[in-house]
mmCIF file of C-alpha atoms and ligand atoms in Angstrom:
data_model
loop_
_atom_site.group_PDB
_atom_site.id
_atom_site.type_symbol
_atom_site.label_atom_id
_atom_site.label_comp_id
_atom_site.label_asym_id
_atom_site.label_seq_id
_atom_site.Cartn_x
_atom_site.Cartn_y
_atom_site.Cartn_z
ATOM 1 C CA UNK F 1 0.000 0.000 0.000
ATOM 2 C CA UNK F 2 1.161 3.500 -0.762
ATOM 3 C CA UNK F 3 0.701 4.782 2.791
ATOM 4 C CA UNK F 4 2.907 2.050 4.212
ATOM 5 C CA UNK F 5 5.859 3.273 2.131
ATOM 6 C CA UNK F 6 5.830 6.746 3.671
ATOM 7 C CA UNK F 7 4.677 5.463 7.057
ATOM 8 C CA UNK F 8 5.821 1.913 7.699
ATOM 9 C CA UNK F 9 4.691 1.718 11.301
ATOM 10 C CA UNK F 10 1.330 2.313 12.916
ATOM 11 C CA UNK F 11 1.721 4.492 16.008
ATOM 12 C CA UNK F 12 -0.555 3.504 18.919
ATOM 13 C CA UNK F 13 -2.961 6.119 20.267
ATOM 14 C CA UNK F 14 -1.360 8.425 22.798
ATOM 15 C CA UNK F 15 -2.623 7.821 26.370
ATOM 16 C CA UNK F 16 -4.857 10.556 27.776
ATOM 17 C CA UNK F 17 -2.167 11.603 30.265
ATOM 18 C CA UNK F 18 1.061 10.198 28.789
ATOM 19 C CA UNK F 19 3.236 11.570 31.594
ATOM 20 C CA UNK F 20 1.229 9.690 34.232
ATOM 21 C CA UNK F 21 1.761 6.318 32.526
ATOM 22 C CA UNK F 22 4.323 4.292 34.530
ATOM 23 C CA UNK F 23 6.251 3.259 31.436
ATOM 24 C CA UNK F 24 5.518 4.235 27.818
ATOM 25 C CA UNK F 25 6.528 1.029 26.051
ATOM 26 C CA UNK F 26 6.157 2.125 22.405
ATOM 27 C CA UNK F 27 9.489 3.643 21.283
ATOM 28 C CA UNK F 28 7.916 6.070 18.776
ATOM 29 C CA UNK F 29 5.640 7.477 21.454
ATOM 30 C CA UNK F 30 8.453 7.592 23.985
ATOM 31 C CA UNK F 31 10.580 9.556 21.483
ATOM 32 C CA UNK F 32 7.730 12.015 20.872
ATOM 33 C CA UNK F 33 7.513 12.663 24.606
ATOM 34 C CA UNK F 34 11.250 13.391 24.827
ATOM 35 C CA UNK F 35 11.298 15.979 22.025
ATOM 36 C CA UNK F 36 11.608 19.723 22.629
ATOM 37 C CA UNK F 37 8.110 20.983 23.405
ATOM 38 C CA UNK F 38 8.476 23.608 20.664
ATOM 39 C CA UNK F 39 8.345 20.844 18.042
ATOM 40 C CA UNK F 40 5.128 19.321 19.364
ATOM 41 C CA UNK F 41 3.643 22.818 19.828
ATOM 42 C CA UNK F 42 4.355 23.593 16.191
ATOM 43 C CA UNK F 43 2.757 20.344 15.025
ATOM 44 C CA UNK F 44 -0.431 21.330 16.889
ATOM 45 C CA UNK F 45 -0.664 24.642 15.029
ATOM 46 C CA UNK F 46 -1.012 23.996 11.261
ATOM 47 C CA UNK F 47 -0.031 27.096 9.288
ATOM 48 C CA UNK F 48 -3.579 27.583 7.953
ATOM 49 C CA UNK F 49 -4.673 28.556 11.492
ATOM 50 C CA UNK F 50 -2.483 31.585 11.029
ATOM 51 C CA UNK F 51 -2.471 32.491 14.720
ATOM 52 C CA UNK F 52 0.701 34.341 15.688
ATOM 53 C CA UNK F 53 -0.565 34.853 19.237
ATOM 54 C CA UNK F 54 -1.014 31.200 20.186
ATOM 55 C CA UNK F 55 -0.033 30.759 23.890
ATOM 56 C CA UNK F 56 1.235 27.253 23.167
ATOM 57 C CA UNK F 57 4.064 28.915 21.238
ATOM 58 C CA UNK F 58 4.836 31.632 23.776
ATOM 59 C CA UNK F 59 8.305 32.454 25.029
ATOM 60 C CA UNK F 60 9.176 33.772 28.496
ATOM 61 C CA UNK F 61 8.704 37.406 27.383
ATOM 62 C CA UNK F 62 5.182 36.642 26.118
ATOM 63 C CA UNK F 63 4.289 35.200 29.540
ATOM 64 C CA UNK F 64 5.794 38.265 31.222
ATOM 65 C CA UNK F 65 3.728 40.501 28.957
ATOM 66 C CA UNK F 66 0.564 38.604 29.892
ATOM 67 C CA UNK F 67 1.168 39.324 33.539
ATOM 68 C CA UNK F 68 2.151 42.948 32.974
ATOM 69 C CA UNK F 69 -1.002 43.658 30.915
ATOM 70 C CA UNK F 70 -3.455 41.847 33.169
ATOM 71 C CA UNK F 71 -6.477 43.721 34.527
ATOM 72 C CA UNK F 72 -9.359 42.863 36.892
ATOM 73 C CA UNK F 73 -11.722 40.351 35.303
ATOM 74 C CA UNK F 74 -14.244 40.272 38.154
ATOM 75 C CA UNK F 75 -15.768 42.861 40.433
ATOM 76 C CA UNK F 76 -14.891 40.889 43.578
ATOM 77 C CA UNK F 77 -17.250 42.914 45.760
ATOM 78 C CA UNK F 78 -20.114 41.821 43.471
ATOM 79 C CA UNK F 79 -18.857 38.221 43.700
ATOM 80 C CA UNK F 80 -18.682 38.419 47.512
ATOM 81 C CA UNK F 81 -22.187 39.920 47.684
ATOM 82 C CA UNK F 82 -23.696 37.066 45.648
ATOM 83 C CA UNK F 83 -21.595 34.069 46.676
ATOM 84 C CA UNK F 84 -22.492 32.093 49.758
ATOM 85 C CA UNK F 85 -20.382 29.009 50.427
ATOM 86 C CA UNK F 86 -23.035 27.253 52.514
ATOM 87 C CA UNK F 87 -25.642 27.524 49.724
ATOM 88 C CA UNK F 88 -23.099 26.523 47.078
ATOM 89 C CA UNK F 89 -22.326 23.306 48.928
ATOM 90 C CA UNK F 90 -25.987 22.654 49.763
ATOM 91 C CA UNK F 91 -27.418 23.411 46.301
ATOM 92 C CA UNK F 92 -24.450 22.360 44.141
ATOM 93 C CA UNK F 93 -24.190 25.602 42.207
ATOM 94 C CA UNK F 94 -23.826 29.354 42.486
ATOM 95 C CA UNK F 95 -25.120 31.910 39.992
ATOM 96 C CA UNK F 96 -23.068 35.107 39.829
ATOM 97 C CA UNK F 97 -24.886 37.704 37.761
ATOM 98 C CA UNK F 98 -23.024 40.487 36.001
ATOM 99 C CA UNK F 99 -19.787 40.027 37.952
ATOM 100 C CA UNK F 100 -17.318 40.486 35.057
ATOM 101 C CA UNK F 101 -15.762 43.927 34.639
ATOM 102 C CA UNK F 102 -16.795 45.795 31.432
ATOM 103 C CA UNK F 103 -13.283 45.291 30.016
ATOM 104 C CA UNK F 104 -13.479 41.552 30.702
ATOM 105 C CA UNK F 105 -16.918 41.288 29.036
ATOM 106 C CA UNK F 106 -15.477 42.869 25.927
ATOM 107 C CA UNK F 107 -12.253 40.827 25.803
ATOM 108 C CA UNK F 108 -13.989 37.594 26.763
ATOM 109 C CA UNK F 109 -16.584 37.985 24.018
ATOM 110 C CA UNK F 110 -13.916 38.824 21.440
ATOM 111 C CA UNK F 111 -11.792 35.870 22.619
ATOM 112 C CA UNK F 112 -14.665 33.388 22.320
ATOM 113 C CA UNK F 113 -15.537 34.653 18.850
ATOM 114 C CA UNK F 114 -11.917 34.348 17.770
ATOM 115 C CA UNK F 115 -11.646 30.829 19.244
ATOM 116 C CA UNK F 116 -14.771 29.788 17.338
ATOM 117 C CA UNK F 117 -13.316 31.265 14.166
ATOM 118 C CA UNK F 118 -10.143 29.188 14.632
ATOM 119 C CA UNK F 119 -12.254 26.074 15.184
ATOM 120 C CA UNK F 120 -14.216 26.757 12.010
ATOM 121 C CA UNK F 121 -10.990 27.395 10.079
ATOM 122 C CA UNK F 122 -9.716 23.956 11.060
ATOM 123 C CA UNK F 123 -13.017 22.349 10.052
ATOM 124 C CA UNK F 124 -12.877 23.869 6.584
ATOM 125 C CA UNK F 125 -9.137 23.371 5.928
ATOM 126 C CA UNK F 126 -7.258 20.614 4.147
ATOM 127 C CA UNK F 127 -6.256 18.114 6.840
ATOM 128 C CA UNK F 128 -3.601 16.642 4.563
ATOM 129 C CA UNK F 129 -1.558 19.723 5.525
ATOM 130 C CA UNK F 130 -1.529 18.684 9.199
ATOM 131 C CA UNK F 131 1.733 17.252 10.543
ATOM 132 C CA UNK F 132 0.091 14.016 11.704
ATOM 133 C CA UNK F 133 3.372 12.293 12.541
ATOM 134 C CA UNK F 134 4.293 15.341 14.599
ATOM 135 C CA UNK F 135 1.212 14.798 16.779
ATOM 136 C CA UNK F 136 1.900 11.088 17.023
ATOM 137 C CA UNK F 137 -0.342 9.299 14.583
ATOM 138 C CA UNK F 138 -0.367 7.910 11.082
ATOM 139 C CA UNK F 139 -2.248 10.222 8.677
ATOM 140 C CA UNK F 140 -5.934 9.255 8.647
ATOM 141 C CA UNK F 141 -7.345 7.525 5.602
ATOM 142 C CA UNK F 142 -10.904 8.786 6.205
ATOM 143 C CA UNK F 143 -12.277 12.346 6.188
ATOM 144 C CA UNK F 144 -15.298 14.070 7.667
ATOM 145 C CA UNK F 145 -18.179 14.402 5.201
ATOM 146 C CA UNK F 146 -19.340 17.822 3.940
ATOM 147 C CA UNK F 147 -22.513 17.389 6.041
ATOM 148 C CA UNK F 148 -20.563 16.619 9.189
ATOM 149 C CA UNK F 149 -18.432 19.726 8.656
ATOM 150 C CA UNK F 150 -21.421 21.972 7.960
ATOM 151 C CA UNK F 151 -23.210 20.658 10.987
ATOM 152 C CA UNK F 152 -20.252 21.462 13.241
ATOM 153 C CA UNK F 153 -19.483 24.966 11.942
ATOM 154 C CA UNK F 154 -20.261 27.809 14.328
ATOM 155 C CA UNK F 155 -20.940 25.578 17.346
ATOM 156 C CA UNK F 156 -19.259 23.351 19.926
ATOM 157 C CA UNK F 157 -19.230 19.598 20.635
ATOM 158 C CA UNK F 158 -20.582 18.904 17.159
ATOM 159 C CA UNK F 159 -17.695 17.120 15.420
ATOM 160 C CA UNK F 160 -18.275 13.320 15.281
ATOM 161 C CA UNK F 161 -15.645 11.544 17.355
ATOM 162 C CA UNK F 162 -16.871 8.068 18.267
ATOM 163 C CA UNK F 163 -13.627 6.811 16.697
ATOM 164 C CA UNK F 164 -10.379 8.367 15.473
ATOM 165 C CA UNK F 165 -10.718 7.241 11.837
ATOM 166 C CA UNK F 166 -10.703 10.829 10.531
ATOM 167 C CA UNK F 167 -8.255 11.984 13.234
ATOM 168 C CA UNK F 168 -10.782 14.042 15.229
ATOM 169 C CA UNK F 169 -9.873 12.487 18.601
ATOM 170 C CA UNK F 170 -6.200 13.204 17.952
ATOM 171 C CA UNK F 171 -6.930 16.813 16.965
ATOM 172 C CA UNK F 172 -9.033 17.148 20.128
ATOM 173 C CA UNK F 173 -6.445 15.633 22.474
ATOM 174 C CA UNK F 174 -3.719 17.940 21.168
ATOM 175 C CA UNK F 175 -5.995 20.987 21.098
ATOM 176 C CA UNK F 176 -5.603 21.525 17.379
ATOM 177 C CA UNK F 177 -9.346 22.169 17.632
ATOM 178 C CA UNK F 178 -9.529 25.498 19.466
ATOM 179 C CA UNK F 179 -12.768 24.440 21.157
ATOM 180 C CA UNK F 180 -10.760 22.032 23.324
ATOM 181 C CA UNK F 181 -8.373 23.957 25.564
ATOM 182 C CA UNK F 182 -9.043 27.334 23.876
ATOM 183 C CA UNK F 183 -6.725 28.965 26.467
ATOM 184 C CA UNK F 184 -3.870 27.508 24.410
ATOM 185 C CA UNK F 185 -5.069 29.502 21.371
ATOM 186 C CA UNK F 186 -6.388 32.811 22.726
ATOM 187 C CA UNK F 187 -4.242 35.005 25.027
ATOM 188 C CA UNK F 188 -7.136 36.460 27.019
ATOM 189 C CA UNK F 189 -8.544 32.987 27.689
ATOM 190 C CA UNK F 190 -5.118 31.940 29.028
ATOM 191 C CA UNK F 191 -5.100 35.073 31.160
ATOM 192 C CA UNK F 192 -8.424 33.977 32.694
ATOM 193 C CA UNK F 193 -7.165 30.439 33.406
ATOM 194 C CA UNK F 194 -4.348 31.707 35.629
ATOM 195 C CA UNK F 195 -5.942 34.968 36.826
ATOM 196 C CA UNK F 196 -5.692 35.538 40.613
ATOM 197 C CA UNK F 197 -9.384 36.476 40.772
ATOM 198 C CA UNK F 198 -10.416 33.273 38.985
ATOM 199 C CA UNK F 199 -8.240 31.257 41.356
ATOM 200 C CA UNK F 200 -9.721 33.100 44.335
ATOM 201 C CA UNK F 201 -13.212 32.182 43.111
ATOM 202 C CA UNK F 202 -12.147 28.521 42.828
ATOM 203 C CA UNK F 203 -10.786 28.521 46.385
ATOM 204 C CA UNK F 204 -14.057 30.058 47.611
ATOM 205 C CA UNK F 205 -16.096 27.341 45.886
ATOM 206 C CA UNK F 206 -13.934 24.318 46.588
ATOM 207 C CA UNK F 207 -13.094 25.417 50.148
ATOM 208 C CA UNK F 208 -9.478 24.504 49.682
ATOM 209 C CA UNK F 209 -6.152 26.243 48.975
ATOM 210 C CA UNK F 210 -4.733 23.477 46.781
ATOM 211 C CA UNK F 211 -6.736 23.782 43.610
ATOM 212 C CA UNK F 212 -5.869 22.367 40.196
ATOM 213 C CA UNK F 213 -6.967 22.875 36.624
ATOM 214 C CA UNK F 214 -8.902 20.086 34.917
ATOM 215 C CA UNK F 215 -10.203 21.147 31.505
ATOM 216 C CA UNK F 216 -11.271 24.112 29.397
ATOM 217 C CA UNK F 217 -13.666 24.280 26.441
ATOM 218 C CA UNK F 218 -15.554 26.658 24.226
ATOM 219 C CA UNK F 219 -19.302 26.080 24.544
ATOM 220 C CA UNK F 220 -20.792 28.060 21.672
ATOM 221 C CA UNK F 221 -24.494 27.374 21.021
ATOM 222 C CA UNK F 222 -25.452 28.562 17.571
ATOM 223 C CA UNK F 223 -28.934 29.367 16.166
ATOM 224 C CA UNK F 224 -30.651 26.065 15.409
ATOM 225 C CA UNK F 225 -28.878 24.229 18.278
ATOM 226 C CA UNK F 226 -31.374 21.554 19.350
ATOM 227 C CA UNK F 227 -30.615 21.705 23.097
ATOM 228 C CA UNK F 228 -28.511 19.505 25.372
ATOM 229 C CA UNK F 229 -29.901 16.544 27.340
ATOM 230 C CA UNK F 230 -29.967 16.289 31.147
ATOM 231 C CA UNK F 231 -26.782 14.865 32.613
ATOM 232 C CA UNK F 232 -24.164 15.223 35.300
ATOM 233 C CA UNK F 233 -20.458 14.407 35.249
ATOM 234 C CA UNK F 234 -18.439 11.695 36.939
ATOM 235 C CA UNK F 235 -15.552 12.602 39.204
ATOM 236 C CA UNK F 236 -13.856 9.197 39.469
ATOM 237 C CA UNK F 237 -11.944 8.304 42.621
ATOM 238 C CA UNK F 238 -14.726 5.995 43.847
ATOM 239 C CA UNK F 239 -17.308 8.731 44.526
ATOM 240 C CA UNK F 240 -19.688 8.249 41.578
ATOM 241 C CA UNK F 241 -22.871 6.154 41.621
ATOM 242 C CA UNK F 242 -22.265 5.195 45.241
ATOM 243 C CA UNK F 243 -25.350 6.699 46.902
ATOM 244 C CA UNK F 244 -26.069 10.022 48.590
ATOM 245 C CA UNK F 245 -23.555 11.809 50.786
ATOM 246 C CA UNK F 246 -23.822 14.111 53.783
ATOM 247 C CA UNK F 247 -22.576 17.671 53.286
ATOM 248 C CA UNK F 248 -19.329 17.032 55.159
ATOM 249 C CA UNK F 249 -18.666 13.775 53.319
ATOM 250 C CA UNK F 250 -19.410 15.533 50.044
ATOM 251 C CA UNK F 251 -16.946 18.352 50.675
ATOM 252 C CA UNK F 252 -14.106 15.909 51.438
ATOM 253 C CA UNK F 253 -14.392 14.394 47.940
ATOM 254 C CA UNK F 254 -12.036 15.327 45.091
ATOM 255 C CA UNK F 255 -14.732 17.671 43.700
ATOM 256 C CA UNK F 256 -14.753 19.362 40.293
ATOM 257 C CA UNK F 257 -16.107 22.885 39.851
ATOM 258 C CA UNK F 258 -17.479 23.528 36.353
ATOM 259 C CA UNK F 259 -17.121 27.273 35.921
ATOM 260 C CA UNK F 260 -19.331 28.400 33.046
ATOM 261 C CA UNK F 261 -18.609 31.918 31.857
ATOM 262 C CA UNK F 262 -21.227 33.745 29.785
ATOM 263 C CA UNK F 263 -19.889 37.183 28.826
ATOM 264 C CA UNK F 264 -23.064 37.993 26.859
ATOM 265 C CA UNK F 265 -25.489 36.081 29.119
ATOM 266 C CA UNK F 266 -28.673 34.506 27.716
ATOM 267 C CA UNK F 267 -32.421 34.571 28.238
ATOM 268 C CA UNK F 268 -34.660 31.798 29.559
ATOM 269 C CA UNK F 269 -36.633 29.854 26.928
ATOM 270 C CA UNK F 270 -35.126 29.189 23.527
ATOM 271 C CA UNK F 271 -31.836 31.065 23.888
ATOM 272 C CA UNK F 272 -29.423 28.184 24.589
ATOM 273 C CA UNK F 273 -29.499 28.841 28.336
ATOM 274 C CA UNK F 274 -28.438 26.630 31.217
ATOM 275 C CA UNK F 275 -30.905 24.669 33.368
ATOM 276 C CA UNK F 276 -30.048 23.129 36.741
ATOM 277 C CA UNK F 277 -31.539 21.310 39.740
ATOM 278 C CA UNK F 278 -30.585 22.433 43.250
ATOM 279 C CA UNK F 279 -29.519 19.605 45.563
ATOM 280 C CA UNK F 280 -29.146 17.060 42.742
ATOM 281 C CA UNK F 281 -25.370 16.719 43.240
ATOM 282 C CA UNK F 282 -25.779 15.124 46.673
ATOM 283 C CA UNK F 283 -27.281 12.006 45.050
ATOM 284 C CA UNK F 284 -23.961 11.357 43.263
ATOM 285 C CA UNK F 285 -25.841 9.644 40.455
ATOM 286 C CA UNK F 286 -24.306 10.460 37.042
ATOM 287 C CA UNK F 287 -25.312 6.988 35.766
ATOM 288 C CA UNK F 288 -28.996 7.383 36.674
ATOM 289 C CA UNK F 289 -29.500 11.127 36.360
ATOM 290 C CA UNK F 290 -30.156 11.367 32.625
ATOM 291 C CA UNK F 291 -33.070 12.475 30.467
ATOM 292 C CA UNK F 292 -33.577 13.646 26.905
ATOM 293 C CA UNK F 293 -35.718 16.650 27.895
ATOM 294 C CA UNK F 294 -37.411 18.421 30.830
ATOM 295 C CA UNK F 295 -40.553 16.324 30.587
ATOM 296 C CA UNK F 296 -38.634 13.051 30.774
ATOM 297 C CA UNK F 297 -36.545 14.454 33.630
ATOM 298 C CA UNK F 298 -39.697 15.389 35.554
ATOM 299 C CA UNK F 299 -41.404 12.043 34.988
ATOM 300 C CA UNK F 300 -38.200 10.164 35.657
ATOM 301 C CA UNK F 301 -35.294 11.113 37.873
ATOM 302 C CA UNK F 302 -36.969 14.075 39.609
ATOM 303 C CA UNK F 303 -40.246 12.313 40.440
ATOM 304 C CA UNK F 304 -40.644 11.882 44.186
ATOM 305 C CA UNK F 305 -37.146 13.128 45.003
ATOM 306 C CA UNK F 306 -36.556 15.870 47.536
ATOM 307 C CA UNK F 307 -33.544 18.056 48.284
ATOM 308 C CA UNK F 308 -31.570 15.994 50.836
ATOM 309 C CA UNK F 309 -30.907 19.047 53.026
ATOM 310 C CA UNK F 310 -34.015 21.256 52.696
ATOM 311 C CA UNK F 311 -36.535 18.437 51.985
ATOM 312 C CA UNK F 312 -38.105 20.641 49.259
ATOM 313 C CA UNK F 313 -39.208 18.732 46.122
ATOM 314 C CA UNK F 314 -36.486 18.934 43.465
ATOM 315 C CA UNK F 315 -37.295 21.264 40.584
ATOM 316 C CA UNK F 316 -35.770 22.562 37.356
ATOM 317 C CA UNK F 317 -34.378 26.102 37.419
ATOM 318 C CA UNK F 318 -34.271 27.792 33.981
ATOM 319 C CA UNK F 319 -31.630 30.476 34.211
ATOM 320 C CA UNK F 320 -31.729 33.837 32.483
ATOM 321 C CA UNK F 321 -28.463 35.745 32.834
ATOM 322 C CA UNK F 322 -27.310 39.295 32.089
ATOM 323 C CA UNK F 323 -23.954 39.856 30.345
ATOM 324 C CA UNK F 324 -20.867 39.182 32.432
ATOM 325 C CA UNK F 325 -22.328 36.232 34.360
ATOM 326 C CA UNK F 326 -20.698 33.107 35.780
ATOM 327 C CA UNK F 327 -22.214 29.836 36.971
ATOM 328 C CA UNK F 328 -20.101 27.637 39.250
ATOM 329 C CA UNK F 329 -21.487 24.119 39.300
ATOM 330 C CA UNK F 330 -20.233 20.987 41.084
ATOM 331 C CA UNK F 331 -19.854 18.326 38.440
ATOM 332 C CA UNK F 332 -22.411 15.925 40.029
ATOM 333 C CA UNK F 333 -25.175 18.560 39.749
ATOM 334 C CA UNK F 334 -27.837 17.794 37.117
ATOM 335 C CA UNK F 335 -27.772 20.247 34.206
ATOM 336 C CA UNK F 336 -29.008 20.640 30.633
ATOM 337 C CA UNK F 337 -29.067 23.268 27.892
ATOM 338 C CA UNK F 338 -32.145 24.871 26.289
ATOM 339 C CA UNK F 339 -32.421 24.931 22.481
ATOM 340 C CA UNK F 340 -31.295 28.027 20.574
ATOM 341 C CA UNK F 341 -33.933 29.309 18.158
ATOM 342 C CA UNK F 342 -33.054 30.266 14.612
ATOM 343 C CA UNK F 343 -32.803 34.019 14.364
ATOM 344 C CA UNK F 344 -31.178 34.429 17.757
ATOM 345 C CA UNK F 345 -27.514 35.360 18.197
ATOM 346 C CA UNK F 346 -25.028 32.637 19.245
ATOM 347 C CA UNK F 347 -24.635 32.019 22.964
ATOM 348 C CA UNK F 348 -20.998 32.535 23.902
ATOM 349 C CA UNK F 349 -19.516 30.555 26.761
ATOM 350 C CA UNK F 350 -16.220 29.199 27.992
ATOM 351 C CA UNK F 351 -15.928 26.445 30.537
ATOM 352 C CA UNK F 352 -13.035 26.338 32.991
ATOM 353 C CA UNK F 353 -13.092 23.281 35.233
ATOM 354 C CA UNK F 354 -10.929 23.253 38.387
ATOM 355 C CA UNK F 355 -10.736 20.614 41.097
ATOM 356 C CA UNK F 356 -9.516 19.840 44.611
ATOM 357 C CA UNK F 357 -7.756 16.768 45.991
ATOM 358 C CA UNK F 358 -9.466 14.179 48.168
ATOM 359 C CA UNK F 359 -9.195 15.509 51.746
ATOM 360 C CA UNK F 360 -8.513 12.040 53.150
ATOM 361 C CA UNK F 361 -6.006 10.551 50.677
ATOM 362 C CA UNK F 362 -4.546 13.832 49.383
ATOM 363 C CA UNK F 363 -4.770 12.473 45.822
ATOM 364 C CA UNK F 364 -6.036 14.627 42.953
ATOM 365 C CA UNK F 365 -7.856 13.088 39.992
ATOM 366 C CA UNK F 366 -5.775 12.810 36.801
ATOM 367 C CA UNK F 367 -6.579 15.518 34.266
ATOM 368 C CA UNK F 368 -9.365 14.966 31.767
ATOM 369 C CA UNK F 369 -8.038 16.989 28.881
ATOM 370 C CA UNK F 370 -4.708 18.707 29.332
ATOM 371 C CA UNK F 371 -3.018 18.507 25.921
ATOM 372 C CA UNK F 372 0.258 16.514 26.201
ATOM 373 C CA UNK F 373 2.389 19.481 25.109
ATOM 374 C CA UNK F 374 1.137 21.522 28.080
ATOM 375 C CA UNK F 375 1.829 18.687 30.521
ATOM 376 C CA UNK F 376 5.347 18.394 29.083
ATOM 377 C CA UNK F 377 5.985 22.151 29.343
ATOM 378 C CA UNK F 378 4.777 22.151 32.959
ATOM 379 C CA UNK F 379 6.881 19.133 33.915
ATOM 380 C CA UNK F 380 9.978 20.704 32.375
ATOM 381 C CA UNK F 381 9.559 24.024 34.173
ATOM 382 C CA UNK F 382 8.902 25.972 30.967
ATOM 383 C CA UNK F 383 5.793 27.752 32.279
ATOM 384 C CA UNK F 384 5.044 30.374 34.943
ATOM 385 C CA UNK F 385 4.957 28.868 38.443
ATOM 386 C CA UNK F 386 1.196 29.327 38.920
ATOM 387 C CA UNK F 387 0.364 27.460 35.721
ATOM 388 C CA UNK F 388 2.891 24.715 36.504
ATOM 389 C CA UNK F 389 1.067 24.075 39.793
ATOM 390 C CA UNK F 390 -2.399 24.198 38.241
ATOM 391 C CA UNK F 391 -1.369 21.596 35.649
ATOM 392 C CA UNK F 392 0.245 19.257 38.223
ATOM 393 C CA UNK F 393 -2.433 16.483 37.896
ATOM 394 C CA UNK F 394 -1.324 16.031 34.270
ATOM 395 C CA UNK F 395 2.266 15.057 35.136
ATOM 396 C CA UNK F 396 2.748 14.355 38.866
ATOM 397 C CA UNK F 397 2.360 10.636 39.593
ATOM 398 C CA UNK F 398 2.524 11.139 43.364
ATOM 399 C CA UNK F 399 -0.287 13.678 43.438
ATOM 400 C CA UNK F 400 -2.481 11.435 41.271
ATOM 401 C CA UNK F 401 -1.657 8.305 43.293
ATOM 402 C CA UNK F 402 -0.427 6.298 40.330
ATOM 403 C CA UNK F 403 -3.697 6.600 38.424
ATOM 404 C CA UNK F 404 -3.716 7.687 34.796
ATOM 405 C CA UNK F 405 -7.282 8.632 33.833
ATOM 406 C CA UNK F 406 -10.524 8.142 35.717
ATOM 407 C CA UNK F 407 -9.260 4.895 37.229
ATOM 408 C CA UNK F 408 -10.464 4.001 40.707
ATOM 409 C CA UNK F 409 -7.792 4.197 43.442
HETATM 410 O O1 LIG C 501 -23.452 24.620 27.244
HETATM 411 C C1 LIG C 501 -23.653 24.677 28.455
HETATM 412 O O2 LIG C 501 -24.132 25.698 28.989
HETATM 413 C C2 LIG C 501 -23.300 23.508 29.331
HETATM 414 C C3 LIG C 501 -22.662 22.392 28.580
HETATM 415 C C4 LIG C 501 -22.446 21.136 29.357
HETATM 416 O O3 LIG C 501 -23.172 20.762 30.180
HETATM 417 C C5 LIG C 501 -21.285 20.299 29.082
HETATM 418 O O4 LIG C 501 -20.515 20.617 28.168
HETATM 419 O O5 LIG C 501 -21.098 19.298 29.785
HETATM 420 FE FE1 LIG C 502 -22.210 19.162 31.392
#
């Protein structure tokens, strides 16, 4: 076969967290992980993306500039006025309305639009130009169809990826798609990831000084978006699908805080808004807490259930948020997304997920989606100290207790 002449050997898929694997046995993969990070960074940024500002390619002076040019992203007095730790822990989420500064609203919106534009550029470019060997896989022999591409343009989580035949999983893992780890593509979104005010908010929510980064995504909902089903997210570490917890037991877990940032807000109804259920996290039931729509949720999982602390019947809250709003949501809390009607403007959102270690064992969960190049940079001391610490669960085998990805301890 022609391919086998230029590429004699099939490279196995890269593990989710390659630096947490006790021993990478495949020599090609092992070599990739020993290369200068600049080479892998370059392979993740095909020239058609044409992004000179990409943080994955930053030098020390670029990082210094980021810090020097930073400004307040939140009005912390507005955050303090709206945030109550006891209700956050009891209800599983906190809604912070209009807490971004005007400058942050503007930069955040521009950053999300630019990230979406980069994602769309990748979708419509010639993937034969991608340095597939550079990102550790043989060039794919299949492509996305024109329909699949059209369907994904302008939105998030729309590219088919049940397998890696077209290379989508690889492009996701390495954040060639800007929707996955957009902070590696857009300077302002990197600024937010490491911003002292964002980290302060995480410490307030998670009730813990040692906080870590888990994953970051664009969540653009475009006109015609059909809505997102009811679900909650697993944590791993033996605390999923294991029955309800008391408040103190719950807080000792290695919790994840999904921080959803909506610089332009959204309305209730058909505007792609978020829906949540207070108290649902305490059931720790990501396997059972699922429904296609509100009606199924009401007839099913919600029926007969009460809030474990307040004893009120559980109910769906349809949010409506002004610009500059943030929702912090523990990952076990039930949530869903309303459809976005045709004729409405896209809903802009970025997700930053942070986490805490288990209070008892001290272990943190391995990262869900830190691109390997970022884990390598952090491990080698090539990043600012704050970011190196935040990324620790992607490279520190002691902190993660020898686990690699979502494995039980
Ligand atoms: O789009 C949203 O507002 C939330 C999306 C979500 O639940 C998810 O990505 O898991
Ligand atoms: Fe979700």
